[in-house]
mmCIF file of C-alpha atoms and ligand atoms in Angstrom:
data_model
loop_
_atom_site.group_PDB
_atom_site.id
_atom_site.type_symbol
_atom_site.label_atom_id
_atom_site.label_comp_id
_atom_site.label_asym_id
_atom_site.label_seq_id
_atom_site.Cartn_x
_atom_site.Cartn_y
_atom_site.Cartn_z
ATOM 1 C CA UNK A 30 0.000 0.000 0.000
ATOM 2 C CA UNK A 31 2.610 2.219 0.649
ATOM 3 C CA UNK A 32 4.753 1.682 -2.350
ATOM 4 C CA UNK A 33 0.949 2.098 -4.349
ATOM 5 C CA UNK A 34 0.992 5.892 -2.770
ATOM 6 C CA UNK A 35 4.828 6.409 -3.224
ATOM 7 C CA UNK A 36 4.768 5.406 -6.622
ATOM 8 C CA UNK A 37 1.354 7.601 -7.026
ATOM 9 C CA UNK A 38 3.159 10.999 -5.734
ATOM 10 C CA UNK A 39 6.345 10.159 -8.340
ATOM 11 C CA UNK A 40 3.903 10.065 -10.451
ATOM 12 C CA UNK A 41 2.342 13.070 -9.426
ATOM 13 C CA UNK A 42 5.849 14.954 -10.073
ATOM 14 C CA UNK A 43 6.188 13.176 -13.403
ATOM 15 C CA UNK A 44 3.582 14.360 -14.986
ATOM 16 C CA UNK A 45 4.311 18.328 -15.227
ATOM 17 C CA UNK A 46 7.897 17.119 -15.804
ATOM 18 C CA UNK A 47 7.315 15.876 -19.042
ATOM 19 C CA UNK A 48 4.849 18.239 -19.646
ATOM 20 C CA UNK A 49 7.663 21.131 -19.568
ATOM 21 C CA UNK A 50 9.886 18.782 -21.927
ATOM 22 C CA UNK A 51 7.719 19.274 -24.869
ATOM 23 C CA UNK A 52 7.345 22.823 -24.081
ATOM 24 C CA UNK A 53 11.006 25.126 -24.654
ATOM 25 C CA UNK A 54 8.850 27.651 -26.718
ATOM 26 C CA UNK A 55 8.184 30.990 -25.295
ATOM 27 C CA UNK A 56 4.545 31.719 -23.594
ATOM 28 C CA UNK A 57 1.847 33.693 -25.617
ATOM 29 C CA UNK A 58 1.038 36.808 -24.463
ATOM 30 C CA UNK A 59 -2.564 37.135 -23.779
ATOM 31 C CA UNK A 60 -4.745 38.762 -25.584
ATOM 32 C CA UNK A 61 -8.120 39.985 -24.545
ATOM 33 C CA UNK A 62 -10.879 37.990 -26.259
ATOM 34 C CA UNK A 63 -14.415 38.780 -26.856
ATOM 35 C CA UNK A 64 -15.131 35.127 -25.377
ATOM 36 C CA UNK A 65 -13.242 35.039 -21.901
ATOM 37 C CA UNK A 66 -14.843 34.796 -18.519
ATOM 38 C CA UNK A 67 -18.383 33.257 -17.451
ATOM 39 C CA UNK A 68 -20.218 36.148 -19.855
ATOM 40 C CA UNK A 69 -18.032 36.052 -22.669
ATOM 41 C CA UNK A 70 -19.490 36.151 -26.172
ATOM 42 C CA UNK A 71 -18.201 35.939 -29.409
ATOM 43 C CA UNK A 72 -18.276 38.932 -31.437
ATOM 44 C CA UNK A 73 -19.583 38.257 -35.006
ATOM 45 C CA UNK A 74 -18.130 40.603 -37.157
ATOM 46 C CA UNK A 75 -14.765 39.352 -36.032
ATOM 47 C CA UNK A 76 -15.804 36.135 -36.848
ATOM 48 C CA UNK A 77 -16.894 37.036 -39.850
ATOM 49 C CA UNK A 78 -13.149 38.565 -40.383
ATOM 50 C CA UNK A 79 -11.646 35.767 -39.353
ATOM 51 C CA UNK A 80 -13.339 33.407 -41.811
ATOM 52 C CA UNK A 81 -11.970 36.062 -44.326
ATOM 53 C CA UNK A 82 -8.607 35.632 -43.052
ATOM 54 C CA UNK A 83 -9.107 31.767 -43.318
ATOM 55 C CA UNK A 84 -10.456 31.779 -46.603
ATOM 56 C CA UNK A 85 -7.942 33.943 -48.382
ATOM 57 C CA UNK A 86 -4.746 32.630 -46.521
ATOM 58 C CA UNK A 87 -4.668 29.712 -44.125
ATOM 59 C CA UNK A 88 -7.328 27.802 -46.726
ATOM 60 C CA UNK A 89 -4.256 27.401 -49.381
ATOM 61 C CA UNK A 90 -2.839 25.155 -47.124
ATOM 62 C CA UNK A 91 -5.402 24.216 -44.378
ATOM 63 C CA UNK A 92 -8.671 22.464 -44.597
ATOM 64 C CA UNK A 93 -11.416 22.661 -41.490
ATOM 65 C CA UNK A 94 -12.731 19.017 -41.727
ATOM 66 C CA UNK A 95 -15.232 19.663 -38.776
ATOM 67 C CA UNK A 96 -16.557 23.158 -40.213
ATOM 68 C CA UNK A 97 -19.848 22.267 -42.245
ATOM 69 C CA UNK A 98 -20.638 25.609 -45.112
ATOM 70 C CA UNK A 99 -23.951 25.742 -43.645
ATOM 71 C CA UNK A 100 -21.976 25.692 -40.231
ATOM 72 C CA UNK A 101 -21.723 29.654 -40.909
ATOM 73 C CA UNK A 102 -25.224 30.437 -40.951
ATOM 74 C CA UNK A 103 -24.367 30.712 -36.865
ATOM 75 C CA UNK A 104 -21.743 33.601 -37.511
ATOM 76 C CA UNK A 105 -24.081 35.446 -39.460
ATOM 77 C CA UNK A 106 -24.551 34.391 -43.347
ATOM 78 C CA UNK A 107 -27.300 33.484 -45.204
ATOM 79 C CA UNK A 108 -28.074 30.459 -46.681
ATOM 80 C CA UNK A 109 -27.253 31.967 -50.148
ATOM 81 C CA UNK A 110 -24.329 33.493 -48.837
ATOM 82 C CA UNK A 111 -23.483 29.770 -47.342
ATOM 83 C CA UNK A 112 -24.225 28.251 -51.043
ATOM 84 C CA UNK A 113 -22.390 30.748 -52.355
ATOM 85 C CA UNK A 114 -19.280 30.256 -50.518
ATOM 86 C CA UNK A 115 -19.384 26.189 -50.844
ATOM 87 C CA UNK A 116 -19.189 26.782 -54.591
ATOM 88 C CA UNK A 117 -15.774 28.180 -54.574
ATOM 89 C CA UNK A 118 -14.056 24.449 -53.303
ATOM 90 C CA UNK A 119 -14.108 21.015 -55.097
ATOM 91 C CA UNK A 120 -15.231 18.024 -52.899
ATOM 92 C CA UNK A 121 -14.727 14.036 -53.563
ATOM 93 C CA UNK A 122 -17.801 12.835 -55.447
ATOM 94 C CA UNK A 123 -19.050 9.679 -56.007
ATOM 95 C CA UNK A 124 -17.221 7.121 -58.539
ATOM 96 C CA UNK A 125 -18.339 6.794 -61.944
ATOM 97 C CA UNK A 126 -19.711 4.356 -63.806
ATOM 98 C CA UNK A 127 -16.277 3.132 -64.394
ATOM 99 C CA UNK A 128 -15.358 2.875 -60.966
ATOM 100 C CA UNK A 129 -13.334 5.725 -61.050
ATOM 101 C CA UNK A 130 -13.210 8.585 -58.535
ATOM 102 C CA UNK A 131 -14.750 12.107 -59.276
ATOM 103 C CA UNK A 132 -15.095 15.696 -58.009
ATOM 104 C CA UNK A 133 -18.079 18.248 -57.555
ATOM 105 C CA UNK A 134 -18.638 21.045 -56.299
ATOM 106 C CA UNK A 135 -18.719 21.186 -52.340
ATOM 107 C CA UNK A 136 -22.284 22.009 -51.114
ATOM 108 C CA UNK A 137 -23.400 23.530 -48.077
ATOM 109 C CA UNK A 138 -24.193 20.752 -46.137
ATOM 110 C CA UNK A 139 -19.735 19.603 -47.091
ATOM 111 C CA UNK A 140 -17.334 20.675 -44.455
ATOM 112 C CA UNK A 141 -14.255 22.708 -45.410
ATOM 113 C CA UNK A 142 -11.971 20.588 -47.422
ATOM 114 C CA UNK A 143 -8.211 20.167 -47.648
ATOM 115 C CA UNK A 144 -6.005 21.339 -50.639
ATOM 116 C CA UNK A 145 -4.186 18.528 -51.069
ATOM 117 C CA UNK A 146 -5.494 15.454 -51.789
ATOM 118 C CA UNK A 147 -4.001 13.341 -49.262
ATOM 119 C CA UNK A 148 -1.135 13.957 -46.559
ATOM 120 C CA UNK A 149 1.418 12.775 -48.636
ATOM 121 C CA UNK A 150 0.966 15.752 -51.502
ATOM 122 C CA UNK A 151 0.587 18.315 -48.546
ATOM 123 C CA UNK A 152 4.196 16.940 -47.030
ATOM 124 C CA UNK A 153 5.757 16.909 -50.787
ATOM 125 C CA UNK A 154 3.926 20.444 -50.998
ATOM 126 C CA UNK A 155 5.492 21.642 -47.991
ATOM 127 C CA UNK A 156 8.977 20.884 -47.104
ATOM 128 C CA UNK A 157 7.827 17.523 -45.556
ATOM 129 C CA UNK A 158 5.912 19.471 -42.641
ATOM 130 C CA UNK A 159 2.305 18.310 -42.785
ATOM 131 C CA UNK A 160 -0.579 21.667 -42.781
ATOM 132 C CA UNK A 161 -2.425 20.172 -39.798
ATOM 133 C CA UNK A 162 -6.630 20.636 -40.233
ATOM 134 C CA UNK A 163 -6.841 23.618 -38.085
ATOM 135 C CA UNK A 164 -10.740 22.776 -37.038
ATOM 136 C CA UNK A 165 -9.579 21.400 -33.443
ATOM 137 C CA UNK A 166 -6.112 23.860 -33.214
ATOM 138 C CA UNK A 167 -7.614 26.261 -30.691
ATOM 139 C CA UNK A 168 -8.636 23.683 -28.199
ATOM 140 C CA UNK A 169 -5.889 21.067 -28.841
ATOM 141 C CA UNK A 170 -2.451 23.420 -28.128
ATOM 142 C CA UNK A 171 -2.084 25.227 -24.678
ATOM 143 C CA UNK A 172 -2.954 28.786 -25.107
ATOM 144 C CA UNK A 173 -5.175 27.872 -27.479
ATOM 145 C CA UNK A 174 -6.221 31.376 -29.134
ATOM 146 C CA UNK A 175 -3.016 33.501 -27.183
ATOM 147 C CA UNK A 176 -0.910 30.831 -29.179
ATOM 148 C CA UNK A 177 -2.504 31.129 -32.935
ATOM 149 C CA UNK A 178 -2.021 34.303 -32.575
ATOM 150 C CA UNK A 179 1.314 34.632 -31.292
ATOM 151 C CA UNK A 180 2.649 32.310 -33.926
ATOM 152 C CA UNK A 181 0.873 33.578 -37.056
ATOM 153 C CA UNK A 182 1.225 37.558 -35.973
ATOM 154 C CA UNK A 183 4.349 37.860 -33.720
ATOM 155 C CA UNK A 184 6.708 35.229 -34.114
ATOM 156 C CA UNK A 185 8.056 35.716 -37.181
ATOM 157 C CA UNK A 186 10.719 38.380 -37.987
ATOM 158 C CA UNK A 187 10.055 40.991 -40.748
ATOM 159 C CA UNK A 188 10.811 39.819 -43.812
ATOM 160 C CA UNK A 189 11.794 36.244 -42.657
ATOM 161 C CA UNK A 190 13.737 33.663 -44.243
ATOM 162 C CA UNK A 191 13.961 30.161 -43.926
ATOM 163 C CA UNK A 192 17.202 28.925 -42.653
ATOM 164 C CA UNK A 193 19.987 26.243 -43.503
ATOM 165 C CA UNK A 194 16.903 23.277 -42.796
ATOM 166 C CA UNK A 195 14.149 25.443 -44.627
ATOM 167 C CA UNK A 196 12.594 25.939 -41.529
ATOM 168 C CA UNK A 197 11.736 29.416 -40.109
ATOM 169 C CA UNK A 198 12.791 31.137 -36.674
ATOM 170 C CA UNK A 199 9.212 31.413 -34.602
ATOM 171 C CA UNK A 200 9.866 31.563 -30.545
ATOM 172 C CA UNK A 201 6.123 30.369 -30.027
ATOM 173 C CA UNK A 202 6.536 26.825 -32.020
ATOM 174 C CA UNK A 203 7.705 23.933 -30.018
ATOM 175 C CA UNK A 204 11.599 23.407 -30.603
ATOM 176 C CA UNK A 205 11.335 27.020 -32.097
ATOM 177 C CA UNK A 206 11.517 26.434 -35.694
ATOM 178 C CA UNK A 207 8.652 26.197 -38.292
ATOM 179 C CA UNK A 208 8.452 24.957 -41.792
ATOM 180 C CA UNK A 209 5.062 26.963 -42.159
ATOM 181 C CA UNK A 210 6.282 30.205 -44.124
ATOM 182 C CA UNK A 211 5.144 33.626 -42.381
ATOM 183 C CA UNK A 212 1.710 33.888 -44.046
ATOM 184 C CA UNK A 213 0.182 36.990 -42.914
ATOM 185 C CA UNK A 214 1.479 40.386 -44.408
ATOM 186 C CA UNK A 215 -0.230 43.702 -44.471
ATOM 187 C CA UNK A 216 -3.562 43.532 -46.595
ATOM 188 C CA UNK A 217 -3.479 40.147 -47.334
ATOM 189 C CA UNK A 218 -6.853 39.933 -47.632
ATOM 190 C CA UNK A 219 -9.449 42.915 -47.964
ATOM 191 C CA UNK A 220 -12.304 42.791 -45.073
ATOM 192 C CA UNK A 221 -15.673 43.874 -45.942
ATOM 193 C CA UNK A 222 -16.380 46.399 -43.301
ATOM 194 C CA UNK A 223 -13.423 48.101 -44.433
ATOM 195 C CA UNK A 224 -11.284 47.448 -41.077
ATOM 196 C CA UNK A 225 -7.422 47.948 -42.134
ATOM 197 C CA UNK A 226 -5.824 43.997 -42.794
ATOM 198 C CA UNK A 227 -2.669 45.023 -40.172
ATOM 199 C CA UNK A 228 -0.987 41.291 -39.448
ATOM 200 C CA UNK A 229 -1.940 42.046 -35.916
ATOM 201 C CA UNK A 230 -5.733 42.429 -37.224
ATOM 202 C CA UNK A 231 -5.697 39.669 -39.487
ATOM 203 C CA UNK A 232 -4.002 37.668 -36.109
ATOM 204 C CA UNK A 233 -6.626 38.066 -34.132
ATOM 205 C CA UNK A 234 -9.559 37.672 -36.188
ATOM 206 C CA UNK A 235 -8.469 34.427 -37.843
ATOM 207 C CA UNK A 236 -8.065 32.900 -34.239
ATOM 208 C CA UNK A 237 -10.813 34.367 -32.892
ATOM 209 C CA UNK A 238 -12.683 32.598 -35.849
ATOM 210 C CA UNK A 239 -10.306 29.399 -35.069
ATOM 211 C CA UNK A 240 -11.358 29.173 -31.550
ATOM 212 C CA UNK A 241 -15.383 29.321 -32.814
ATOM 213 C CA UNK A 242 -14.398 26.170 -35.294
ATOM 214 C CA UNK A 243 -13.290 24.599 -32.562
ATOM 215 C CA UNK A 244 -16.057 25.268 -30.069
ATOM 216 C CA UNK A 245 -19.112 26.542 -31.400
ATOM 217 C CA UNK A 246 -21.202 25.577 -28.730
ATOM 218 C CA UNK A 247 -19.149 28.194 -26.507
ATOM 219 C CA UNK A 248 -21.994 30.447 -25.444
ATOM 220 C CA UNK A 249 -24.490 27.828 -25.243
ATOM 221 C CA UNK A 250 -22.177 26.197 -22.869
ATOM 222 C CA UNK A 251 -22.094 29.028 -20.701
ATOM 223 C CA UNK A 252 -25.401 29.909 -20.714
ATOM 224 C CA UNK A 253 -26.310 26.763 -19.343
ATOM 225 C CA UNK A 254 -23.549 26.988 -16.655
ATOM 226 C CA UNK A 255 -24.852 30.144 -15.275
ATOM 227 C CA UNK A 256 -28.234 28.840 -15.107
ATOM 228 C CA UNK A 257 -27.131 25.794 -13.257
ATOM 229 C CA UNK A 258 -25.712 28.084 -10.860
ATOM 230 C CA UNK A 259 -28.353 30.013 -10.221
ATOM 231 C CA UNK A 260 -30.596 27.113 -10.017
ATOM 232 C CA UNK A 261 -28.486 26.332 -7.005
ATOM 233 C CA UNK A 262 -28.640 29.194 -5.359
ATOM 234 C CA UNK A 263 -32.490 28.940 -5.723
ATOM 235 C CA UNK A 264 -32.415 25.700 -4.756
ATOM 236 C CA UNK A 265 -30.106 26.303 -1.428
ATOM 237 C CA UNK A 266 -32.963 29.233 -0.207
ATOM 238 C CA UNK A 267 -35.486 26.790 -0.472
ATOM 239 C CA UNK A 268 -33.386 24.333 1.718
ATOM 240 C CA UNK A 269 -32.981 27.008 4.283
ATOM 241 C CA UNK A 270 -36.394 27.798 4.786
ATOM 242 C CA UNK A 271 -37.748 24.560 5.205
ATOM 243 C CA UNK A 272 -34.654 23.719 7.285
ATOM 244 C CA UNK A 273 -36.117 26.424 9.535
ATOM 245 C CA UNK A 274 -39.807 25.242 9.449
ATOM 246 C CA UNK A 275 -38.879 22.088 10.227
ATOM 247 C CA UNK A 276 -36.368 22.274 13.029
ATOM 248 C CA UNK A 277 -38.717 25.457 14.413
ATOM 249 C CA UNK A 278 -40.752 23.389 17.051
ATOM 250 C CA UNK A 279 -37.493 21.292 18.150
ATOM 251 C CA UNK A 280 -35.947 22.337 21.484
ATOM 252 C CA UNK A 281 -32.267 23.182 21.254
HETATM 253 C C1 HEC B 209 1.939 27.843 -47.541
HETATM 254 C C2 HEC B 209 1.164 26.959 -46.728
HETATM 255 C C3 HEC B 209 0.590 27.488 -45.424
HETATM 256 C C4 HEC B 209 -0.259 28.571 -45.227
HETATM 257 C C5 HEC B 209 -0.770 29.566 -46.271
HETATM 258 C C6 HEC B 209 -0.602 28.556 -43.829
HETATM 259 N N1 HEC B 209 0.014 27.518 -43.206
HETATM 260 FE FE1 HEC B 209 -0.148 27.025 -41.246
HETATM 261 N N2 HEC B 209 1.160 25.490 -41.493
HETATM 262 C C7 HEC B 209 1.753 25.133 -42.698
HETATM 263 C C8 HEC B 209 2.650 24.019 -42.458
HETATM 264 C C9 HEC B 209 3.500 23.332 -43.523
HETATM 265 C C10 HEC B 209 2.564 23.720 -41.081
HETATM 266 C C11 HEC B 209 3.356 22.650 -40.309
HETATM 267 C C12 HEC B 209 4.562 23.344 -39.684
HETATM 268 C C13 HEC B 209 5.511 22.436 -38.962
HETATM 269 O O1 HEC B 209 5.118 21.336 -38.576
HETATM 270 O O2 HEC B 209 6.672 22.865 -38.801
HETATM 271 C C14 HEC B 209 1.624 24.656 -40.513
HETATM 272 C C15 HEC B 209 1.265 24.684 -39.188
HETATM 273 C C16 HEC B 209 0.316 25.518 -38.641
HETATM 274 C C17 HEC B 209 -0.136 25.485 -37.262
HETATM 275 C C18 HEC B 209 0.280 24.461 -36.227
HETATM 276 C C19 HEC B 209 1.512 24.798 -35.466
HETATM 277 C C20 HEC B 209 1.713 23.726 -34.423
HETATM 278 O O3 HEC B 209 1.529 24.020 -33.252
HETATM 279 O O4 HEC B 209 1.992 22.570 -34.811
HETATM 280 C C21 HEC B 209 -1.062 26.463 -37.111
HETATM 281 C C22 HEC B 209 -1.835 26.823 -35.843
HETATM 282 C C23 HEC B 209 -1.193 27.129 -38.378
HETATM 283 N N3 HEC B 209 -0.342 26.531 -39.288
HETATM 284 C C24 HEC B 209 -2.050 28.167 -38.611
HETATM 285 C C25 HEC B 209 -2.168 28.817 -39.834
HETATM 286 C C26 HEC B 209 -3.062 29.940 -40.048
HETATM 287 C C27 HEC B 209 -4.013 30.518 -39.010
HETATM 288 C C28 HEC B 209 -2.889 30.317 -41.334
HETATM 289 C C29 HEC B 209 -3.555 31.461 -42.036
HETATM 290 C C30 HEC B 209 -3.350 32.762 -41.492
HETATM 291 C C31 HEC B 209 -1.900 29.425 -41.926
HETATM 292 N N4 HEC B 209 -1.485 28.521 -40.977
HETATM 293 C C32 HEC B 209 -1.458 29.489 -43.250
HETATM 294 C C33 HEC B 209 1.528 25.719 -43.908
HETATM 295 C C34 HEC B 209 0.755 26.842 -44.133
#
């Protein structure tokens, strides 16, 4: 029994141990979001932004494989707006009557595809580094948001270049090197409210839009955490006052 409990606080030490191994890159500083705290919200037209950002950058080498078109009727388009966005990306179709494969047109109810057809043409396509799908990024690296944006909009050095192994200098990446090339510059994309594309705008707004891919549900989840609370609370008066009636004709 006592080994059980020795071996159970090594463990204990272990675990944030290795945890630090993977981690020599520098912390994220953190950035105020929209969606932080118990009554945090998304804001929309920064969604909307960042799905701007995605689609005219990250999308040439990223696909969202859990983001359905119609998916963005929740951040604010319409269903033609939806259709019309689906149309711009080719999806697997069925095979023909030869057997062979085919392409279509994606539809809404199609989720975000990749641009390469498999893994193997996105390695050849980049260096051997493999464009992760960035539908789950926000919630599966620490710092989630704080870290998309730290890599993508202030890790890299102006005008970087790769180095000797074709990878690039970025403090925020584990090991500190990254075979994705910088790919934000100013007014890579133009927004449709007119907001200036800085690389610290574009930054934010494409993880901002990164964290909603990853966790649509956000508000809804909250919602239903503050109401559980104050079901509680409800619930504890309640408790009280029949507490009281009922202990009101016992002696002390
Ligand atoms: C030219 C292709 C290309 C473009 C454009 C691109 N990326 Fe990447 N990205 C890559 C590659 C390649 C990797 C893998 C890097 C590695 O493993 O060293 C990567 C990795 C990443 C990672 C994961 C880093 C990690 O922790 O493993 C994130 C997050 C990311 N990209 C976000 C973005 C965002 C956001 C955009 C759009 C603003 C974008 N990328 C545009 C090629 C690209």
């Amino acid at each position: 029994m006592k080994r059980f409990i020795l071996s159970l606080a090594a463990l204990a030490f272990l675990v944030p141990a290795t945890a630090h191994a993977a981690g020599d890159q520098e912390v994220p500083p953190e950035h105020h979001w929209s969606f932080n705290g118990i009554f945090g919200t998304y804001d929309r037209a920064q969604l909307l932004r960042g799905l701007e950002v995605y689609r005219g950058v990250c999308a040439n080498c990223h696909g969202l494989k859990y983001v359905r078109f119609r998916d963005l009727e929740a951040i604010g388009l319409s269903e033609d707006e939806v259709k019309a966005i689906a149309a711009n990306y080719t999806v697997e179709g069925d095979v023909d009557s030869f057997g062979d494969p085919t392409t279509r047109e994606a539809k809404p109810f199609d989720a975000f595809p990749s641009p390469f057809p498999n893994d193997e043409a996105a390695r050849a396509s980049n260096g051997g580094a493999l464009p992760i799908d960035l539908s789950l990024v926000a919630k599966s690296r620490v710092h989630g948001p704080d870290y998309i944006h730290a890599l993508i909009g202030l890790g890299y050095e102006e005008n970087a270049e790769p180095g000797p192994t074709g990878l690039y200098h970025n403090p925020y990446m584990a090991g500190g090197y990254i075979a994705m090339p910088p790919p934000l510059f100013d007014d890579a994309v133009e927004y449709h409210d007119g907001t200036a594309a800085t690389v610290e705008q574009m930054s934010t707004d494409v993880s901002a839009f990164l964290m909603w891919a990853a966790e649509p549900k956000l508000e809804a989840r909250k919602a239903i955490g503050l109401k559980v609370i104050l079901f509680l609370l409800v619930l504890t008066g309640l408790f009280y006052v029949c507490k009281r009636k009922l202990w009101a004709n016992v002696e002390h």
